[in-house]
XYZ file of C-alpha atoms in Angstrom:
706
model
C 350.582 210.998 83.534
C 352.970 208.577 85.226
C 352.894 207.658 88.900
C 356.480 206.474 89.147
C 357.937 204.794 92.219
C 361.638 204.056 92.397
C 364.090 202.381 94.754
C 367.851 202.443 94.293
C 370.504 200.687 96.364
C 374.231 200.125 96.032
C 374.718 196.386 95.661
C 378.074 194.782 95.042
C 379.576 198.111 94.016
C 376.951 198.791 91.342
C 373.560 200.503 91.511
C 370.427 198.316 91.530
C 367.330 200.274 90.518
C 363.728 199.043 90.765
C 361.151 201.264 89.075
C 357.414 200.875 88.519
C 354.597 203.047 87.157
C 356.143 204.092 83.845
C 356.030 200.987 81.636
C 353.464 198.152 81.227
C 350.896 199.799 83.512
C 348.085 197.385 82.595
C 349.913 194.426 84.098
C 349.065 193.543 87.694
C 352.702 194.156 88.543
C 355.450 195.604 86.361
C 358.973 196.512 87.425
C 361.888 197.782 85.388
C 364.965 196.299 87.065
C 368.343 197.812 86.265
C 371.757 196.639 87.422
C 374.634 198.575 85.916
C 373.452 199.069 82.334
C 371.579 195.766 82.193
C 367.819 196.408 82.136
C 365.046 193.800 82.395
C 361.310 194.523 82.243
C 359.472 192.097 84.540
C 355.684 191.770 84.504
C 353.224 189.630 86.448
C 349.599 189.035 85.476
C 347.029 186.763 87.094
C 343.731 185.631 85.628
C 340.834 186.981 87.700
C 338.874 183.732 87.357
C 340.201 180.900 89.549
C 340.356 177.268 88.467
C 339.892 175.641 91.876
C 339.763 172.043 90.708
C 343.149 172.045 88.984
C 345.570 169.594 90.662
C 348.470 172.071 90.225
C 349.168 175.794 90.322
C 349.015 177.117 86.702
C 352.126 179.320 86.742
C 354.122 180.105 83.601
C 357.440 181.967 83.576
C 358.910 183.287 80.331
C 362.340 184.886 80.196
C 363.224 186.333 76.804
C 366.269 188.106 75.437
C 365.966 190.716 72.689
C 369.120 190.952 70.598
C 368.616 194.708 70.307
C 369.541 194.796 74.010
C 373.142 194.191 73.009
C 372.998 196.177 69.749
C 372.727 193.082 67.556
C 370.490 191.807 64.768
C 369.455 188.147 65.063
C 371.489 185.717 62.980
C 369.988 183.272 60.526
C 367.560 183.718 57.667
C 364.684 185.209 59.702
C 365.873 188.425 61.300
C 363.761 188.211 64.435
C 363.836 186.228 67.655
C 362.470 182.703 67.345
C 362.109 179.728 69.642
C 363.629 180.097 73.135
C 367.346 179.517 73.362
C 368.851 177.185 75.956
C 369.808 180.205 78.076
C 366.245 181.551 77.958
C 364.781 178.186 78.929
C 367.220 177.693 81.807
C 366.632 181.202 83.131
C 362.858 180.716 82.967
C 363.322 177.654 85.186
C 365.672 179.604 87.439
C 362.949 182.191 88.107
C 360.122 179.656 88.403
C 361.734 177.387 90.984
C 361.997 179.774 93.982
C 358.718 181.644 93.426
C 356.348 178.713 92.772
C 356.284 177.382 96.379
C 355.513 180.866 97.768
C 352.043 181.245 96.310
C 349.103 180.576 98.627
C 348.057 176.922 98.636
C 344.531 177.459 97.312
C 345.473 180.074 94.725
C 344.657 178.423 91.394
C 344.378 181.463 89.116
C 346.408 181.169 85.934
C 349.506 183.333 86.438
C 352.184 184.452 84.006
C 355.504 186.143 84.680
C 357.353 187.583 81.669
C 360.883 188.962 81.944
C 362.243 190.748 78.875
C 365.873 191.818 78.546
C 365.865 195.318 77.068
C 369.497 196.307 77.618
C 372.628 194.273 78.297
C 375.923 195.859 79.302
C 377.819 192.590 78.651
C 379.045 192.670 82.257
C 376.048 191.896 84.473
C 374.151 188.718 83.588
C 370.425 189.491 83.158
C 369.332 186.249 84.868
C 369.751 187.493 88.455
C 368.325 190.894 87.481
C 365.265 189.106 86.058
C 364.817 187.081 89.267
C 364.894 190.244 91.385
C 362.547 192.073 89.017
C 360.080 189.174 88.900
C 360.024 189.042 92.698
C 359.309 192.783 92.862
C 356.571 192.601 90.205
C 354.796 189.779 92.062
C 355.134 191.533 95.417
C 353.386 194.700 94.199
C 350.796 192.832 92.095
C 348.422 192.050 94.949
C 348.439 188.336 94.138
C 348.917 186.052 97.182
C 352.673 185.728 96.767
C 354.292 185.115 100.148
C 357.577 186.691 99.182
C 359.486 188.648 98.245
C 362.545 186.664 97.373
C 366.037 187.955 96.810
C 368.666 186.439 94.536
C 372.333 186.900 93.755
C 375.290 185.258 92.078
C 378.284 184.172 94.160
C 381.798 183.602 92.856
C 384.847 182.251 94.688
C 388.404 183.307 93.937
C 391.608 183.200 95.976
C 389.721 181.959 99.029
C 387.222 184.845 98.981
C 383.552 184.964 98.044
C 382.606 187.508 95.360
C 379.141 189.062 95.085
C 377.758 189.190 91.532
C 381.031 188.716 89.624
C 380.973 190.153 86.123
C 380.798 187.886 83.110
C 384.459 188.626 82.409
C 385.543 187.702 85.957
C 383.421 184.562 86.318
C 385.600 182.195 84.202
C 388.649 183.104 86.304
C 387.051 181.902 89.543
C 386.295 178.487 91.017
C 382.541 178.877 91.480
C 379.407 180.063 89.683
C 376.512 179.842 92.152
C 373.070 181.442 92.016
C 371.100 181.443 95.255
C 367.564 182.722 95.929
C 365.367 182.783 98.985
C 363.267 184.699 101.478
C 364.242 186.576 104.620
C 363.840 183.318 106.524
C 366.019 181.040 104.413
C 367.179 179.667 101.079
C 364.699 178.435 98.467
C 366.883 177.594 95.471
C 370.530 176.994 94.563
C 372.090 176.364 91.140
C 375.855 176.056 90.780
C 378.971 174.830 89.021
C 382.193 174.450 90.988
C 385.770 173.321 90.480
C 385.821 170.452 92.996
C 385.226 172.596 96.083
C 384.623 171.236 99.570
C 381.173 170.931 101.114
C 382.151 173.587 103.671
C 383.072 176.046 100.903
C 379.807 175.403 99.064
C 377.725 175.882 102.207
C 379.663 179.061 102.957
C 378.821 180.371 99.480
C 375.102 179.708 100.029
C 375.162 181.453 103.402
C 377.128 184.372 101.916
C 374.557 184.748 99.145
C 371.679 184.650 101.627
C 373.245 187.488 103.589
C 373.881 189.572 100.469
C 370.394 189.364 98.982
C 368.693 190.586 102.188
C 369.380 194.140 101.053
C 367.409 193.450 97.864
C 364.464 192.008 99.788
C 364.304 195.110 101.964
C 364.281 197.348 98.871
C 361.394 195.356 97.363
C 359.426 195.588 100.624
C 359.940 199.359 100.730
C 358.762 199.627 97.118
C 355.675 197.530 97.864
C 354.802 199.650 100.899
C 354.537 202.642 98.573
C 352.667 201.230 95.594
C 351.433 197.640 96.039
C 347.964 196.833 94.734
C 345.199 195.679 97.052
C 345.632 192.034 98.024
C 343.537 189.427 96.260
C 341.162 187.200 98.157
C 342.304 183.615 98.515
C 339.587 180.983 98.858
C 339.554 178.807 101.937
C 339.347 175.043 101.760
C 335.717 174.082 101.041
C 333.842 172.603 103.993
C 333.285 169.477 101.940
C 337.035 168.790 102.021
C 336.937 168.048 105.740
C 334.021 165.678 105.222
C 335.761 163.851 102.353
C 339.021 163.706 104.288
C 337.370 162.125 107.335
C 335.450 159.614 105.217
C 338.431 158.522 103.084
C 340.823 158.427 106.001
C 338.632 155.809 107.639
C 337.960 153.902 104.418
C 341.263 153.808 102.508
C 344.105 154.829 104.840
C 345.021 151.252 105.707
C 344.928 150.271 102.045
C 347.170 153.187 101.095
C 349.586 152.276 103.863
C 349.671 148.677 102.614
C 350.278 149.819 99.038
C 353.244 151.901 100.155
C 354.787 148.793 101.689
C 355.248 147.323 98.187
C 358.884 147.759 97.153
C 358.504 147.301 93.373
C 357.497 150.611 91.800
C 355.220 149.197 89.112
C 353.329 146.958 91.530
C 353.109 149.788 94.059
C 351.677 152.174 91.466
C 349.105 149.601 90.385
C 348.014 149.089 94.004
C 347.816 152.828 94.636
C 345.800 153.389 91.474
C 343.328 150.742 92.583
C 342.873 152.496 95.945
C 342.428 155.874 94.245
C 339.760 154.424 91.953
C 337.993 152.882 94.928
C 338.021 156.252 96.711
C 336.458 158.034 93.732
C 333.771 155.371 93.455
C 333.048 155.655 97.164
C 332.473 159.403 96.943
C 330.437 159.132 93.735
C 329.999 161.546 90.883
C 326.594 162.733 92.063
C 328.288 165.157 94.488
C 330.346 167.181 92.052
C 332.256 169.244 94.623
C 333.283 166.285 96.759
C 334.155 164.216 93.703
C 336.327 167.043 92.319
C 338.338 167.454 95.520
C 338.821 163.730 96.151
C 342.169 163.443 94.234
C 343.613 166.272 96.350
C 342.409 164.609 99.547
C 343.932 161.281 98.485
C 347.237 163.037 97.840
C 347.112 164.587 101.317
C 346.487 161.158 102.854
C 349.374 159.624 100.904
C 351.601 162.494 101.961
C 350.741 162.026 105.635
C 351.301 158.255 105.477
C 354.685 158.342 103.746
C 356.062 161.298 105.675
C 354.760 160.106 109.030
C 356.292 156.673 108.573
C 359.710 158.099 107.734
C 359.705 160.546 110.661
C 358.473 157.944 113.164
C 360.450 154.865 112.112
C 363.274 156.079 109.887
C 362.198 153.460 107.327
C 361.345 154.413 103.769
C 358.973 153.105 101.128
C 361.390 150.461 99.881
C 362.645 149.514 103.345
C 365.887 151.526 103.249
C 367.140 153.636 106.105
C 367.361 157.384 105.477
C 371.037 157.241 104.454
C 370.725 154.132 102.271
C 371.523 154.053 98.531
C 369.756 151.645 96.181
C 371.701 148.787 94.520
C 373.954 149.966 91.674
C 375.149 148.191 88.541
C 377.676 149.946 86.267
C 378.543 148.614 82.805
C 380.735 150.050 80.045
C 381.253 149.175 76.375
C 377.666 147.977 76.063
C 377.185 149.202 72.479
C 379.401 147.922 69.650
C 379.610 150.872 67.277
C 379.682 153.934 69.549
C 382.923 155.626 70.568
C 382.039 155.094 74.223
C 379.003 153.754 76.064
C 377.772 152.963 79.560
C 374.661 151.588 81.206
C 374.187 152.907 84.730
C 371.423 151.380 86.847
C 370.521 152.506 90.354
C 367.437 150.768 91.696
C 364.665 151.448 89.184
C 366.469 154.365 87.547
C 368.595 153.622 84.492
C 370.524 155.699 81.953
C 371.973 154.479 78.655
C 374.732 156.982 77.911
C 376.873 157.265 74.776
C 379.851 159.455 73.931
C 380.707 160.619 70.421
C 384.011 162.274 69.546
C 384.194 164.819 66.765
C 386.409 167.552 65.393
C 386.339 171.319 65.683
C 383.835 171.401 62.833
C 381.353 169.655 65.155
C 381.461 172.308 67.882
C 378.171 173.912 68.882
C 378.019 177.527 67.698
C 376.044 179.631 70.181
C 374.740 183.051 69.126
C 374.264 184.760 72.501
C 373.715 188.358 73.567
C 377.320 188.404 74.771
C 378.524 187.401 71.311
C 379.070 184.217 69.340
C 381.068 181.432 70.965
C 381.668 177.715 70.497
C 381.124 174.773 72.822
C 383.362 171.726 72.486
C 381.490 169.749 75.186
C 377.783 168.992 74.874
C 375.496 166.834 77.019
C 371.957 166.090 75.881
C 369.330 164.366 78.019
C 366.173 162.614 76.820
C 363.282 161.344 78.933
C 361.015 159.122 76.796
C 357.592 158.219 78.243
C 358.340 154.480 78.330
C 360.897 155.147 81.086
C 358.004 155.516 83.544
C 355.715 152.964 81.886
C 353.546 155.543 80.158
C 352.575 156.576 76.647
C 353.144 160.084 75.405
C 353.916 162.322 72.457
C 357.507 162.454 71.265
C 358.259 166.151 70.934
C 361.378 168.297 70.852
C 363.182 168.609 74.208
C 361.145 170.460 76.818
C 362.215 172.587 79.750
C 362.732 169.541 81.938
C 365.027 167.806 79.455
C 367.053 170.966 78.879
C 367.317 171.666 82.599
C 368.355 168.143 83.567
C 370.874 167.991 80.736
C 372.426 171.296 81.796
C 372.670 170.130 85.410
C 374.594 167.042 84.315
C 376.746 169.222 82.022
C 377.639 171.508 84.924
C 378.622 168.503 87.026
C 381.078 167.240 84.411
C 382.360 170.434 82.811
C 384.837 171.308 85.616
C 386.799 168.079 85.037
C 386.787 168.142 81.240
C 390.274 168.279 79.664
C 391.351 171.439 77.865
C 391.275 171.639 74.076
C 395.079 171.723 74.094
C 395.221 168.404 75.957
C 392.287 166.780 74.134
C 391.455 168.419 70.780
C 388.111 166.662 70.325
C 384.534 167.865 70.364
C 382.660 165.665 72.848
C 378.927 164.976 72.674
C 377.313 162.909 75.429
C 373.786 161.583 74.958
C 371.838 160.273 77.962
C 368.732 158.234 77.205
C 366.721 157.534 80.355
C 365.423 153.999 79.928
C 363.951 153.643 83.435
C 363.075 156.314 85.968
C 362.201 156.257 89.630
C 363.974 159.297 90.997
C 367.015 161.361 90.065
C 367.608 160.442 86.449
C 369.782 163.566 86.094
C 372.238 162.186 88.648
C 372.176 158.809 86.890
C 373.096 160.734 83.735
C 376.109 162.234 85.521
C 377.342 158.783 86.556
C 376.670 157.224 83.156
C 378.244 160.148 81.299
C 381.419 159.908 83.367
C 381.751 156.183 82.622
C 380.842 156.620 78.957
C 383.464 159.317 78.376
C 386.153 157.296 80.134
C 385.166 154.331 77.953
C 385.651 156.555 74.888
C 389.130 157.561 76.041
C 388.308 161.085 77.239
C 391.065 161.697 79.835
C 388.957 162.706 82.827
C 391.220 163.074 85.879
C 388.614 161.481 88.163
C 385.176 159.880 87.939
C 382.142 162.063 88.662
C 379.036 160.832 90.475
C 375.825 162.488 91.618
C 373.190 161.816 94.255
C 369.776 163.323 94.983
C 368.839 164.106 98.574
C 365.373 164.709 100.018
C 363.838 166.182 103.154
C 360.801 165.330 105.243
C 360.055 168.057 107.793
C 357.154 168.052 110.247
C 357.395 170.782 112.855
C 360.785 170.511 114.538
C 361.247 166.912 113.400
C 362.946 166.174 110.105
C 364.715 163.448 108.172
C 367.245 163.883 105.368
C 366.950 161.138 102.751
C 369.736 159.880 100.478
C 369.045 158.755 96.909
C 365.361 159.678 96.860
C 362.784 157.844 94.768
C 360.087 159.499 92.718
C 357.385 159.234 95.396
C 359.720 160.692 98.012
C 360.460 163.566 95.661
C 356.764 164.291 95.022
C 355.739 164.039 98.688
C 358.866 165.559 100.214
C 359.989 169.095 101.025
C 363.339 169.334 99.236
C 365.136 168.193 96.122
C 368.855 168.561 96.769
C 371.251 167.261 94.111
C 375.008 167.098 94.677
C 377.562 165.917 92.122
C 381.310 165.712 92.337
C 384.465 163.653 92.510
C 386.465 162.198 95.371
C 388.188 165.589 95.565
C 385.108 167.797 95.920
C 381.799 169.153 94.664
C 381.377 170.121 91.009
C 377.670 170.966 91.014
C 374.931 171.614 93.533
C 371.241 172.189 92.855
C 368.575 172.683 95.471
C 364.842 173.349 95.347
C 362.719 173.824 98.469
C 358.964 173.250 98.548
C 358.502 174.754 102.019
C 359.191 178.361 103.021
C 362.914 177.812 103.645
C 365.569 175.439 104.908
C 368.063 176.105 107.680
C 371.874 176.026 107.321
C 371.923 173.143 109.835
C 369.740 170.978 107.589
C 371.836 171.911 104.555
C 375.013 170.910 106.410
C 373.547 167.514 107.277
C 372.369 167.028 103.683
C 375.802 167.936 102.268
C 377.642 165.578 104.607
C 375.196 162.756 103.927
C 375.445 163.436 100.189
C 379.247 163.196 100.354
C 379.037 159.746 101.944
C 376.523 158.648 99.320
C 378.606 160.075 96.470
C 381.735 158.250 97.631
C 379.741 155.015 97.831
C 378.455 155.474 94.274
C 381.967 156.272 93.002
C 383.159 153.009 94.536
C 380.432 151.103 92.697
C 381.300 152.848 89.431
C 384.953 151.917 89.767
C 383.986 148.255 89.597
C 383.318 148.882 85.899
C 386.152 151.290 85.056
C 388.695 153.021 87.263
C 390.418 155.331 84.777
C 389.969 156.513 81.219
C 391.033 154.078 78.512
C 394.385 154.647 76.841
C 393.707 156.324 73.520
C 390.376 156.926 71.859
C 388.202 154.325 70.152
C 389.355 152.940 66.822
C 386.051 154.164 65.395
C 386.698 157.742 66.507
C 388.617 160.187 64.337
C 392.333 160.292 65.113
C 393.352 163.926 65.521
C 396.895 165.086 64.856
C 397.880 168.608 65.834
C 400.623 170.483 63.975
C 401.631 174.130 64.082
C 402.360 176.273 61.059
C 403.542 179.891 60.749
C 400.654 182.352 60.811
C 401.670 183.799 57.470
C 401.184 180.359 55.882
C 397.535 180.005 56.919
C 396.311 181.744 53.762
C 398.340 179.321 51.631
C 396.711 176.300 53.283
C 393.214 177.764 52.905
C 393.714 179.064 49.378
C 391.584 181.526 47.459
C 387.980 181.072 48.588
C 388.974 177.941 50.508
C 389.997 176.137 47.320
C 393.145 174.500 48.679
C 391.729 173.252 51.985
C 388.664 171.857 50.211
C 390.927 170.019 47.787
C 392.950 168.554 50.668
C 389.792 167.287 52.396
C 388.233 165.915 49.209
C 391.371 164.198 47.975
C 392.459 162.651 51.303
C 389.143 162.166 53.112
C 390.495 163.892 56.227
C 389.018 166.888 58.071
C 391.236 169.929 58.569
C 390.625 172.682 61.148
C 392.848 175.766 61.193
C 392.917 178.247 64.058
C 394.118 181.842 63.962
C 397.267 181.061 65.959
C 398.501 178.584 63.332
C 397.272 175.426 65.061
C 396.171 172.880 62.474
C 394.127 169.826 63.491
C 393.922 166.953 61.033
C 391.275 164.324 61.811
C 390.626 161.028 60.055
C 389.555 157.536 61.040
C 392.027 156.144 58.497
C 395.712 156.734 59.334
C 396.696 156.856 55.630
C 394.198 159.673 55.020
C 395.548 161.635 57.985
C 399.161 161.180 56.855
C 398.323 162.236 53.317
C 396.681 165.432 54.528
C 399.527 166.186 56.959
C 402.161 165.692 54.271
C 400.184 167.906 51.910
C 399.997 170.682 54.491
C 403.652 170.316 55.412
C 404.487 170.585 51.766
C 402.562 173.836 51.475
C 404.235 175.488 54.455
C 407.714 174.076 53.918
C 410.426 176.276 52.411
C 412.640 174.902 49.609
C 416.122 173.887 50.752
C 419.058 174.107 48.329
C 420.420 170.675 47.547
C 417.197 168.845 48.478
C 415.263 166.699 45.979
C 411.487 167.027 45.538
C 408.693 165.423 43.548
C 406.992 167.892 41.257
C 404.612 168.403 38.387
C 405.244 170.303 35.192
C 402.649 173.065 35.065
C 403.934 175.191 32.191
C 406.350 174.763 29.293
C 408.117 177.764 27.683
C 410.941 178.098 25.145
C 413.623 178.528 27.799
C 412.505 175.788 30.219
C 409.705 174.313 32.279
C 407.945 175.548 35.395
C 407.512 172.788 37.963
C 405.083 172.866 40.879
C 406.520 171.279 44.045
C 406.055 171.631 47.819
C 402.346 172.256 47.498
C 401.799 175.529 45.670
C 405.428 176.477 45.065
C 406.801 176.781 41.519
C 410.350 176.799 40.254
C 412.028 176.997 36.883
C 413.998 174.185 35.322
C 416.069 176.007 32.711
C 416.419 174.222 29.365
C 420.078 173.651 30.200
C 419.074 171.758 33.373
C 416.579 169.410 31.719
C 419.096 166.790 30.584
C 422.805 166.038 30.169
C 422.175 165.849 26.452
C 421.672 168.931 24.326
C 417.978 169.814 24.251
C 416.584 171.380 21.112
C 413.008 171.827 22.329
C 411.739 171.648 25.892
C 408.847 169.451 24.813
C 411.357 166.851 23.641
C 411.964 166.143 27.343
C 408.824 167.169 29.293
C 405.246 168.213 28.725
C 402.635 169.832 30.920
C 401.282 167.391 33.494
C 404.418 165.222 33.666
C 405.526 164.119 37.146
C 409.235 164.725 37.603
C 411.948 164.791 40.254
C 413.806 168.066 40.739
C 416.680 169.339 42.804
C 416.572 172.786 44.391
C 419.706 174.580 43.187
C 419.443 178.183 44.375
C 417.344 181.353 44.515
C 417.707 184.403 42.342
C 417.727 187.958 43.686
C 413.914 188.060 43.502
C 413.483 184.866 45.541
C 412.557 182.666 42.567
C 413.623 179.033 42.767
C 416.071 177.499 40.307
C 415.591 173.765 39.795
C 417.447 170.983 38.023
C 416.259 167.714 36.533
C 419.545 166.554 35.053
C 421.127 166.248 38.518
C 418.453 163.765 39.643
C 417.926 160.168 38.533
C 414.337 160.340 37.327
C 413.798 156.659 38.098
C 415.305 156.327 41.568
C 415.495 159.898 42.791
C 419.252 159.571 43.384
C 421.244 162.807 43.567
C 423.567 162.843 40.535
C 425.145 166.180 41.314
C 428.703 164.923 41.878
C 428.574 162.561 38.893
C 427.325 165.331 36.616
C 430.023 167.686 37.842
C 432.735 165.089 37.170
């Protein structure tokens, strides 16, 4: 019944198994990828009807995690998986980026890749397994996918590179890098690093490329056994050559002139006018020629921009290849935020704010690996007005989530520990103008904004986006690329870091691969650009401000014995709720006895701290306390003091005078001053009122005795 084909290799000390023919047999390609006990089902399906006039390749990648894979039931009210999590969205992008450029140019059939996590061993991250499985599914599908690709994760610890470190080992290293590519070269890199050198980062990429070759060979061997017949790919229509020749003669000079305009808005208006003229020249009566005209115009624009850069070294806005656009850095631009910055680089601008919160504001993440909390968040928004357009305002899309995570990775390695800075930090980047690399502008603005808020970053962090124009053996590496250079170029290479080293690197290649030599040049050029940007940022702020904003909560950390935690919380949280309600402060208690008291008002914080100290403090004989009469009996009064502690004032200790009835001296609810006398054999506290001046609190013990 099943025609099963299987390949198994030893990879990084664990078996990698690729199997097809048993599950999802109606898909064009379906592979069950297993690494350790992590299993991902990867399928690829292409629509049989092409859409040749689409201006883009209609590829969709969906990565989805099923909680059953880790033996869990989804949290929340609805006990089933819902909208994609951040991890699912980021992994979908991770798979999409290296495979998209490898489809044949004229292949316009709607294509969908779905990767479903079916089992998770909590050691091997499913993301790399899904990338390998997706590559295998596409390779055997018959669709014109010019792969396969391989992928792996690279760690770095004690000066050594580690292939596919486990999820337990990864936090102990200095690097988390995912690299993917073909036999010829690297296609995609995504990483977070602890201020490593450019040489170390390049070495990690090269190491990963070597290690995933074994995976590519296994996929090729699998495809040789069971790949479907290849699909036909349409050639360029003959009319395209005719339209190209006609428009090249008619509008090339006008396009070249438009690309000489430095201002983005004016340049776009001029280009749009030329595009409209081209469409009118072709005319709607010839449907085929009219439909392919936008693609021909794009080819002409591509040739003009790229040719000019290769031949002259001059770019659209007149810069040389290594030039960085003018930068203006400002901090404290908003009056009521805890920290704010406005970072402008050319026609790209980010308004970034920082908000400080308490442990109660941490992001709770319900992941396959288990629930955990994030004390540092960075959110990125890209409104349509930033590029002079209208558009629907929806919830964050894949682009927003991806760009925000890239900026988060760039800053996370330099964030202070919770012990050194017990705040929850939320950074919000609003892109107010965009003409290339708004994610790197977010890194710069976020660094300044957090330092303005008093977050003790050891060093400023800056980012720069690099580009590549490659024609044959000739190439040019571009620093600080603009939007047009990104769209018409061959590489998007983003590097972020401090003066000490790289904290994040992301690369996407639009051609078949890029050589280590080009990557080395790009890294070195990016370092020079990053240092220049850091120098411009330091004109606004060189170090973090002393102390946090007056508008931020002031957090005081105290430690209490573990056995006192239940007393502070109280039955059903009664005591801690009362503390918060009465004082207006926020109180967070950790399992190790660390108590964090946060309040904007110092009096509120002190009141809560004193309350807590009173609860955990032990009575000391001879010390005087304020208390409240909570119960009156024939032989004395019980007084509550030191939080929840009670002691007995015997009737003989109420007053120097003879007391007939206890209620002649005190009643329930009275506030009194008591002196701790001693403890009985059962640990109960004996108190005295007569040895304390009830007006002044003076100790009258010696006077009473005399």
